[in-house]
PDB file of C-alpha atoms and ligand atoms in Angstrom:
ATOM      1  CA  MET A   1      46.091  -4.547 -39.390  1.00 74.00           C
ATOM      2  CA  ARG A   2      47.942  -7.841 -39.745  1.00 87.00           C
ATOM      3  CA  ARG A   3      47.709  -9.708 -43.034  1.00 95.00           C
ATOM      4  CA  VAL A   4      44.927 -12.289 -43.282  1.00 97.00           C
ATOM      5  CA  ARG A   5      45.893 -15.963 -43.327  1.00 98.00           C
ATOM      6  CA  VAL A   6      44.145 -17.995 -46.012  1.00 98.00           C
ATOM      7  CA  GLY A   7      43.980 -21.760 -45.518  1.00 98.00           C
ATOM      8  CA  ILE A   8      44.195 -23.515 -48.910  1.00 98.00           C
ATOM      9  CA  THR A   9      43.059 -27.145 -49.107  1.00 98.00           C
ATOM     10  CA  GLY A  10      45.851 -29.322 -50.417  1.00 98.00           C
ATOM     11  CA  VAL A  11      46.029 -32.507 -52.457  1.00 97.00           C
ATOM     12  CA  LEU A  12      47.971 -35.780 -52.313  1.00 94.00           C
ATOM     13  CA  ARG A  13      49.610 -36.763 -55.592  1.00 93.00           C
ATOM     14  CA  GLN A  14      52.081 -39.278 -56.904  1.00 92.00           C
ATOM     15  CA  TRP A  15      54.663 -37.164 -58.683  1.00 91.00           C
ATOM     16  CA  GLU A  16      58.166 -38.043 -59.872  1.00 92.00           C
ATOM     17  CA  GLY A  17      58.176 -41.283 -57.943  1.00 93.00           C
ATOM     18  CA  GLY A  18      57.106 -39.848 -54.591  1.00 96.00           C
ATOM     19  CA  GLU A  19      53.902 -39.062 -52.714  1.00 95.00           C
ATOM     20  CA  ARG A  20      53.560 -35.274 -52.535  1.00 96.00           C
ATOM     21  CA  SER A  21      51.340 -33.123 -50.318  1.00 96.00           C
ATOM     22  CA  GLY A  22      50.722 -29.686 -51.803  1.00 96.00           C
ATOM     23  CA  VAL A  23      48.612 -27.610 -54.142  1.00 97.00           C
ATOM     24  CA  ASN A  24      48.822 -25.932 -57.562  1.00 97.00           C
ATOM     25  CA  ALA A  25      51.062 -22.887 -57.200  1.00 98.00           C
ATOM     26  CA  ALA A  26      48.476 -20.749 -59.031  1.00 98.00           C
ATOM     27  CA  TYR A  27      46.272 -20.787 -55.886  1.00 98.00           C
ATOM     28  CA  VAL A  28      49.224 -19.766 -53.716  1.00 98.00           C
ATOM     29  CA  ARG A  29      50.247 -17.002 -56.125  1.00 98.00           C
ATOM     30  CA  SER A  30      46.663 -15.720 -56.320  1.00 98.00           C
ATOM     31  CA  VAL A  31      46.391 -15.385 -52.525  1.00 98.00           C
ATOM     32  CA  LEU A  32      49.809 -13.706 -52.366  1.00 98.00           C
ATOM     33  CA  GLN A  33      48.803 -11.278 -55.116  1.00 97.00           C
ATOM     34  CA  ALA A  34      45.615 -10.432 -53.201  1.00 97.00           C
ATOM     35  CA  GLY A  35      47.654  -9.527 -50.113  1.00 97.00           C
ATOM     36  CA  GLY A  36      46.904 -12.629 -48.033  1.00 98.00           C
ATOM     37  CA  ILE A  37      49.240 -15.157 -46.418  1.00 98.00           C
ATOM     38  CA  PRO A  38      48.652 -18.529 -48.124  1.00 98.00           C
ATOM     39  CA  MET A  39      48.836 -21.596 -45.860  1.00 98.00           C
ATOM     40  CA  ILE A  40      48.374 -25.051 -47.352  1.00 98.00           C
ATOM     41  CA  ILE A  41      46.215 -27.467 -45.321  1.00 98.00           C
ATOM     42  CA  PRO A  42      47.268 -31.060 -46.012  1.00 97.00           C
ATOM     43  CA  SER A  43      44.457 -33.492 -46.798  1.00 97.00           C
ATOM     44  CA  LEU A  44      46.190 -35.958 -44.445  1.00 97.00           C
ATOM     45  CA  LEU A  45      45.010 -33.877 -41.487  1.00 98.00           C
ATOM     46  CA  ASP A  46      42.647 -35.758 -39.119  1.00 98.00           C
ATOM     47  CA  PRO A  47      39.123 -34.284 -39.634  1.00 98.00           C
ATOM     48  CA  ALA A  48      38.725 -34.310 -35.829  1.00 98.00           C
ATOM     49  CA  LEU A  49      41.338 -31.520 -35.810  1.00 98.00           C
ATOM     50  CA  ALA A  50      39.484 -29.311 -38.309  1.00 98.00           C
ATOM     51  CA  ASP A  51      38.295 -26.835 -35.683  1.00 97.00           C
ATOM     52  CA  ASP A  52      41.798 -26.474 -34.224  1.00 97.00           C
ATOM     53  CA  ALA A  53      43.229 -26.014 -37.719  1.00 97.00           C
ATOM     54  CA  ILE A  54      40.649 -23.410 -38.724  1.00 97.00           C
ATOM     55  CA  ASP A  55      41.600 -21.348 -35.661  1.00 96.00           C
ATOM     56  CA  ALA A  56      44.900 -20.648 -37.452  1.00 96.00           C
ATOM     57  CA  PHE A  57      43.195 -18.998 -40.453  1.00 97.00           C
ATOM     58  CA  ASP A  58      41.101 -15.961 -41.324  1.00 97.00           C
ATOM     59  CA  ALA A  59      39.648 -17.410 -44.550  1.00 98.00           C
ATOM     60  CA  LEU A  60      39.305 -20.761 -46.300  1.00 98.00           C
ATOM     61  CA  LEU A  61      39.967 -21.529 -49.979  1.00 98.00           C
ATOM     62  CA  LEU A  62      38.517 -24.853 -51.232  1.00 99.00           C
ATOM     63  CA  THR A  63      40.489 -25.909 -54.308  1.00 98.00           C
ATOM     64  CA  GLY A  64      39.830 -27.957 -57.441  1.00 98.00           C
ATOM     65  CA  GLY A  65      40.439 -31.651 -57.942  1.00 97.00           C
ATOM     66  CA  GLU A  66      38.697 -34.974 -57.559  1.00 98.00           C
ATOM     67  CA  ASP A  67      34.945 -35.655 -57.737  1.00 98.00           C
ATOM     68  CA  VAL A  68      32.999 -35.556 -54.463  1.00 98.00           C
ATOM     69  CA  ASP A  69      31.784 -39.039 -53.489  1.00 98.00           C
ATOM     70  CA  PRO A  70      28.052 -39.252 -54.454  1.00 98.00           C
ATOM     71  CA  ASP A  71      27.398 -41.034 -51.142  1.00 98.00           C
ATOM     72  CA  TYR A  72      27.527 -37.573 -49.577  1.00 98.00           C
ATOM     73  CA  TYR A  73      24.503 -36.472 -51.617  1.00 98.00           C
ATOM     74  CA  HIS A  74      22.737 -39.838 -51.560  1.00 98.00           C
ATOM     75  CA  ALA A  75      23.030 -40.513 -55.293  1.00 98.00           C
ATOM     76  CA  VAL A  76      23.677 -43.747 -57.132  1.00 97.00           C
ATOM     77  CA  ARG A  77      27.229 -43.752 -58.459  1.00 97.00           C
ATOM     78  CA  SER A  78      27.447 -42.990 -62.197  1.00 97.00           C
ATOM     79  CA  PRO A  79      29.795 -45.228 -64.201  1.00 97.00           C
ATOM     80  CA  ARG A  80      31.245 -41.952 -65.490  1.00 97.00           C
ATOM     81  CA  LEU A  81      32.141 -40.691 -62.039  1.00 97.00           C
ATOM     82  CA  GLY A  82      35.797 -39.612 -61.986  1.00 97.00           C
ATOM     83  CA  THR A  83      38.428 -40.211 -59.330  1.00 97.00           C
ATOM     84  CA  VAL A  84      37.256 -39.641 -55.761  1.00 97.00           C
ATOM     85  CA  SER A  85      39.394 -38.912 -52.707  1.00 97.00           C
ATOM     86  CA  PRO A  86      37.899 -40.166 -49.437  1.00 96.00           C
ATOM     87  CA  GLU A  87      40.475 -38.315 -47.335  1.00 96.00           C
ATOM     88  CA  ARG A  88      39.905 -35.025 -49.170  1.00 97.00           C
ATOM     89  CA  ASP A  89      36.119 -35.358 -48.855  1.00 98.00           C
ATOM     90  CA  ARG A  90      36.374 -35.978 -45.108  1.00 98.00           C
ATOM     91  CA  ILE A  91      38.849 -33.226 -44.249  1.00 98.00           C
ATOM     92  CA  GLU A  92      37.355 -30.603 -46.574  1.00 98.00           C
ATOM     93  CA  LEU A  93      33.801 -31.176 -45.335  1.00 98.00           C
ATOM     94  CA  ALA A  94      35.086 -30.879 -41.755  1.00 98.00           C
ATOM     95  CA  LEU A  95      37.089 -27.726 -42.571  1.00 98.00           C
ATOM     96  CA  PHE A  96      34.093 -26.153 -44.302  1.00 98.00           C
ATOM     97  CA  GLU A  97      31.820 -26.863 -41.316  1.00 98.00           C
ATOM     98  CA  ALA A  98      34.436 -25.479 -38.926  1.00 98.00           C
ATOM     99  CA  ALA A  99      34.937 -22.356 -41.048  1.00 98.00           C
ATOM    100  CA  ARG A 100      31.182 -21.710 -41.149  1.00 97.00           C
ATOM    101  CA  ARG A 101      30.872 -22.189 -37.377  1.00 96.00           C
ATOM    102  CA  ARG A 102      33.615 -19.599 -36.870  1.00 96.00           C
ATOM    103  CA  GLY A 103      32.182 -17.177 -39.440  1.00 96.00           C
ATOM    104  CA  LEU A 104      35.213 -17.373 -41.741  1.00 97.00           C
ATOM    105  CA  PRO A 105      34.819 -16.287 -45.373  1.00 98.00           C
ATOM    106  CA  VAL A 106      34.973 -19.248 -47.785  1.00 98.00           C
ATOM    107  CA  LEU A 107      35.857 -19.225 -51.500  1.00 98.00           C
ATOM    108  CA  GLY A 108      35.241 -22.487 -53.375  1.00 99.00           C
ATOM    109  CA  ILE A 109      36.779 -23.129 -56.790  1.00 98.00           C
ATOM    110  CA  CYS A 110      35.669 -25.945 -59.167  1.00 98.00           C
ATOM    111  CA  ARG A 111      35.594 -28.994 -56.865  1.00 98.00           C
ATOM    112  CA  GLY A 112      35.342 -26.363 -54.104  1.00 98.00           C
ATOM    113  CA  ILE A 113      31.950 -25.011 -55.273  1.00 98.00           C
ATOM    114  CA  GLN A 114      30.741 -28.598 -55.602  1.00 98.00           C
ATOM    115  CA  LEU A 115      31.989 -29.541 -52.154  1.00 98.00           C
ATOM    116  CA  LEU A 116      30.387 -26.584 -50.393  1.00 98.00           C
ATOM    117  CA  ASN A 117      27.120 -27.249 -52.223  1.00 98.00           C
ATOM    118  CA  VAL A 118      27.124 -30.882 -51.061  1.00 98.00           C
ATOM    119  CA  ALA A 119      28.069 -29.798 -47.528  1.00 98.00           C
ATOM    120  CA  LEU A 120      24.928 -27.627 -47.491  1.00 98.00           C
ATOM    121  CA  GLY A 121      22.694 -30.475 -48.695  1.00 98.00           C
ATOM    122  CA  GLY A 122      22.859 -29.886 -52.453  1.00 98.00           C
ATOM    123  CA  THR A 123      23.461 -32.395 -55.244  1.00 98.00           C
ATOM    124  CA  LEU A 124      25.693 -32.627 -58.323  1.00 98.00           C
ATOM    125  CA  TRP A 125      25.555 -33.636 -61.944  1.00 98.00           C
ATOM    126  CA  GLN A 126      28.080 -36.483 -61.884  1.00 98.00           C
ATOM    127  CA  ASP A 127      29.029 -36.206 -65.564  1.00 97.00           C
ATOM    128  CA  LEU A 128      27.826 -33.314 -67.711  1.00 97.00           C
ATOM    129  CA  PRO A 129      28.572 -34.808 -71.164  1.00 96.00           C
ATOM    130  CA  SER A 130      26.309 -37.820 -70.493  1.00 96.00           C
ATOM    131  CA  GLU A 131      23.734 -36.224 -68.154  1.00 96.00           C
ATOM    132  CA  ARG A 132      23.452 -32.720 -69.647  1.00 95.00           C
ATOM    133  CA  PRO A 133      24.651 -32.986 -73.270  1.00 93.00           C
ATOM    134  CA  GLY A 134      24.516 -29.637 -75.025  1.00 90.00           C
ATOM    135  CA  ALA A 135      26.277 -26.967 -76.969  1.00 87.00           C
ATOM    136  CA  VAL A 136      28.588 -25.765 -74.202  1.00 95.00           C
ATOM    137  CA  ILE A 137      31.715 -27.877 -73.724  1.00 96.00           C
ATOM    138  CA  HIS A 138      32.737 -27.599 -70.055  1.00 96.00           C
ATOM    139  CA  LEU A 139      35.895 -29.701 -70.383  1.00 96.00           C
ATOM    140  CA  PRO A 140      37.496 -28.631 -73.673  1.00 95.00           C
ATOM    141  CA  GLU A 141      40.934 -29.966 -74.554  1.00 95.00           C
ATOM    142  CA  VAL A 142      42.769 -26.642 -74.330  1.00 95.00           C
ATOM    143  CA  GLU A 143      45.252 -24.966 -71.963  1.00 96.00           C
ATOM    144  CA  ARG A 144      43.940 -24.304 -68.450  1.00 96.00           C
ATOM    145  CA  HIS A 145      43.930 -20.513 -68.883  1.00 95.00           C
ATOM    146  CA  ARG A 146      41.999 -20.513 -72.184  1.00 96.00           C
ATOM    147  CA  ARG A 147      38.602 -18.771 -71.924  1.00 98.00           C
ATOM    148  CA  THR A 148      36.137 -20.991 -73.749  1.00 97.00           C
ATOM    149  CA  HIS A 149      32.573 -20.142 -72.680  1.00 98.00           C
ATOM    150  CA  ALA A 150      30.493 -17.206 -71.538  1.00 98.00           C
ATOM    151  CA  VAL A 151      28.834 -16.744 -68.156  1.00 98.00           C
ATOM    152  CA  ARG A 152      26.012 -14.402 -67.264  1.00 98.00           C
ATOM    153  CA  LEU A 153      26.259 -12.936 -63.770  1.00 98.00           C
ATOM    154  CA  VAL A 154      23.500 -11.555 -61.554  1.00 98.00           C
ATOM    155  CA  ASP A 155      23.828  -7.773 -61.373  1.00 98.00           C
ATOM    156  CA  GLU A 156      25.050  -6.585 -57.947  1.00 97.00           C
ATOM    157  CA  SER A 157      25.841 -10.150 -56.859  1.00 98.00           C
ATOM    158  CA  ARG A 158      29.011 -10.820 -54.895  1.00 97.00           C
ATOM    159  CA  VAL A 159      30.634 -12.498 -57.889  1.00 98.00           C
ATOM    160  CA  ALA A 160      29.652  -9.687 -60.295  1.00 98.00           C
ATOM    161  CA  ARG A 161      31.035  -7.048 -57.937  1.00 98.00           C
ATOM    162  CA  ALA A 162      34.281  -8.990 -57.536  1.00 98.00           C
ATOM    163  CA  LEU A 163      34.723  -9.284 -61.299  1.00 98.00           C
ATOM    164  CA  GLY A 164      33.350  -5.839 -62.094  1.00 98.00           C
ATOM    165  CA  THR A 165      31.082  -7.172 -64.851  1.00 98.00           C
ATOM    166  CA  THR A 166      27.851  -9.060 -65.508  1.00 98.00           C
ATOM    167  CA  HIS A 167      29.166 -10.861 -68.589  1.00 98.00           C
ATOM    168  CA  ALA A 168      32.419 -12.785 -68.594  1.00 98.00           C
ATOM    169  CA  GLU A 169      34.298 -15.348 -70.634  1.00 98.00           C
ATOM    170  CA  VAL A 170      35.741 -18.063 -68.411  1.00 98.00           C
ATOM    171  CA  ASN A 171      37.979 -21.094 -68.589  1.00 98.00           C
ATOM    172  CA  SER A 172      36.195 -24.370 -67.922  1.00 98.00           C
ATOM    173  CA  ILE A 173      37.878 -27.512 -66.583  1.00 98.00           C
ATOM    174  CA  HIS A 174      35.027 -29.552 -65.106  1.00 98.00           C
ATOM    175  CA  HIS A 175      32.843 -32.536 -65.972  1.00 97.00           C
ATOM    176  CA  GLN A 176      30.608 -32.155 -62.903  1.00 98.00           C
ATOM    177  CA  ALA A 177      28.469 -29.215 -61.742  1.00 98.00           C
ATOM    178  CA  ILE A 178      25.785 -28.221 -59.257  1.00 98.00           C
ATOM    179  CA  ARG A 179      22.403 -29.886 -59.826  1.00 98.00           C
ATOM    180  CA  ASP A 180      20.219 -28.914 -56.824  1.00 98.00           C
ATOM    181  CA  LEU A 181      21.362 -25.962 -54.724  1.00 98.00           C
ATOM    182  CA  GLY A 182      22.336 -26.459 -51.084  1.00 98.00           C
ATOM    183  CA  ALA A 183      20.483 -24.693 -48.276  1.00 97.00           C
ATOM    184  CA  GLY A 184      21.026 -20.948 -48.156  1.00 97.00           C
ATOM    185  CA  LEU A 185      22.776 -20.769 -51.535  1.00 98.00           C
ATOM    186  CA  VAL A 186      21.668 -18.680 -54.485  1.00 98.00           C
ATOM    187  CA  ALA A 187      22.982 -19.113 -58.014  1.00 98.00           C
ATOM    188  CA  SER A 188      24.700 -15.953 -59.223  1.00 98.00           C
ATOM    189  CA  ALA A 189      26.156 -17.029 -62.572  1.00 98.00           C
ATOM    190  CA  TRP A 190      25.188 -19.429 -65.339  1.00 98.00           C
ATOM    191  CA  ALA A 191      26.670 -20.673 -68.582  1.00 98.00           C
ATOM    192  CA  GLU A 192      24.519 -20.355 -71.721  1.00 97.00           C
ATOM    193  CA  ASP A 193      23.284 -23.951 -71.222  1.00 97.00           C
ATOM    194  CA  GLY A 194      21.942 -23.116 -67.762  1.00 97.00           C
ATOM    195  CA  ILE A 195      24.736 -24.815 -65.838  1.00 98.00           C
ATOM    196  CA  VAL A 196      25.399 -22.994 -62.547  1.00 98.00           C
ATOM    197  CA  GLU A 197      28.817 -21.316 -62.635  1.00 98.00           C
ATOM    198  CA  ALA A 198      28.690 -19.388 -59.323  1.00 98.00           C
ATOM    199  CA  VAL A 199      26.831 -19.549 -56.010  1.00 98.00           C
ATOM    200  CA  GLU A 200      26.846 -17.347 -52.940  1.00 98.00           C
ATOM    201  CA  THR A 201      24.967 -16.527 -49.761  1.00 96.00           C
ATOM    202  CA  THR A 202      22.900 -13.425 -49.205  1.00 90.00           C
ATOM    203  CA  ASP A 203      23.266 -13.431 -45.423  1.00 89.00           C
ATOM    204  CA  GLY A 204      25.486 -15.044 -42.811  1.00 90.00           C
ATOM    205  CA  PRO A 205      29.242 -15.448 -43.215  1.00 94.00           C
ATOM    206  CA  TRP A 206      30.759 -14.507 -46.594  1.00 97.00           C
ATOM    207  CA  LEU A 207      30.689 -17.399 -49.054  1.00 98.00           C
ATOM    208  CA  LEU A 208      31.307 -17.582 -52.780  1.00 98.00           C
ATOM    209  CA  GLY A 209      31.843 -20.481 -55.141  1.00 98.00           C
ATOM    210  CA  VAL A 210      32.827 -20.429 -58.808  1.00 98.00           C
ATOM    211  CA  GLN A 211      32.881 -23.355 -61.203  1.00 98.00           C
ATOM    212  CA  TRP A 212      35.753 -22.012 -63.307  1.00 98.00           C
ATOM    213  CA  HIS A 213      39.438 -21.559 -62.371  1.00 98.00           C
ATOM    214  CA  PRO A 214      40.206 -17.873 -61.656  1.00 98.00           C
ATOM    215  CA  GLU A 215      43.634 -18.788 -60.229  1.00 98.00           C
ATOM    216  CA  GLU A 216      44.871 -19.624 -63.736  1.00 98.00           C
ATOM    217  CA  PHE A 217      44.782 -15.894 -64.607  1.00 98.00           C
ATOM    218  CA  VAL A 218      47.097 -14.782 -61.796  1.00 97.00           C
ATOM    219  CA  ALA A 219      49.817 -13.769 -64.269  1.00 96.00           C
ATOM    220  CA  ASP A 220      47.443 -11.438 -66.161  1.00 94.00           C
ATOM    221  CA  PRO A 221      47.218  -8.072 -64.372  1.00 79.00           C
ATOM    222  CA  ASP A 222      44.145  -7.142 -66.414  1.00 90.00           C
ATOM    223  CA  ALA A 223      42.151 -10.300 -65.643  1.00 97.00           C
ATOM    224  CA  PRO A 224      38.944  -9.515 -63.734  1.00 97.00           C
ATOM    225  CA  ASP A 225      39.194 -12.952 -62.105  1.00 98.00           C
ATOM    226  CA  VAL A 226      41.914 -11.824 -59.680  1.00 97.00           C
ATOM    227  CA  GLY A 227      39.166  -9.747 -58.041  1.00 98.00           C
ATOM    228  CA  LEU A 228      37.725 -12.933 -56.550  1.00 98.00           C
ATOM    229  CA  PHE A 229      40.813 -13.456 -54.372  1.00 98.00           C
ATOM    230  CA  ARG A 230      40.849  -9.773 -53.431  1.00 97.00           C
ATOM    231  CA  ALA A 231      37.183 -10.130 -52.403  1.00 98.00           C
ATOM    232  CA  LEU A 232      38.041 -13.118 -50.167  1.00 98.00           C
ATOM    233  CA  VAL A 233      40.870 -11.208 -48.468  1.00 98.00           C
ATOM    234  CA  ASP A 234      38.667  -8.110 -48.086  1.00 97.00           C
ATOM    235  CA  ALA A 235      35.919 -10.223 -46.501  1.00 97.00           C
ATOM    236  CA  ALA A 236      38.433 -11.727 -44.060  1.00 97.00           C
ATOM    237  CA  GLU A 237      39.681  -8.258 -43.119  1.00 96.00           C
ATOM    238  CA  ALA A 238      36.117  -7.067 -42.587  1.00 93.00           C
ATOM    239  CA  ALA A 239      35.297 -10.129 -40.450  1.00 89.00           C
ATOM    240  CA  GLU A 240      38.456  -9.518 -38.410  1.00 77.00           C
ATOM    241  CA  VAL A 241      37.389  -5.940 -37.711  1.00 71.00           C
ATOM    242  CA  GLY A 242      33.938  -7.169 -36.721  1.00 65.00           C
ATOM    243  CA  ARG A 243      35.212  -9.778 -34.239  1.00 63.00           C
TER     244      ARG A 243
HETATM  245 MN1   MN B   1      31.965 -24.355 -67.303  1.00 54.57          MN
END
């Protein structure tokens, strides 16, 4: 069987005096480690070409980054809303719709879980510290790979099977989170304050979203988090066989 091609949504950044189109290498390394072929999808792509682009992939990885524009979930903009990216919102929503139409497996990470939730009609907390103050700090000032809070996973869920556990410690680099679930999604992990940390589908094409950043553990061969990328590649291989 040929290796599965994983489309990874890219970002635009000003970096060292130039405008760069790319993505954190940790996502690329994680897909490589899982046996897939990583292919970065630039956010400059015209959303009208999303279907044509998706034809080149066997799976879609929605990456972390900017806040989703609250217009997409019909909410009044919080003054604590972070940076938004109109071009990323447009292309990623179009890519997600195209991937679902074609039955491609989708893994959403951080912004990615939020984006897929909004795409399916869900809503977001725009700023956890002001809207859901509590004991769990979801954006601690520590290194990206530091595990800072616990999550409880639903036994036998997709995310629990991928990690091989129902209790995990995760890194946490987010100030937004899912508020109301999108259509067809079930929550499959929560932090101790009740914030949703993973969602998935129980039927239809394979879909999984996590609020933490599993890609940051790619260098740790013992990290259960690498199982999430393996699960995405496995789902793509299974879908390929089924086509
Ligand atoms: Mn968190």
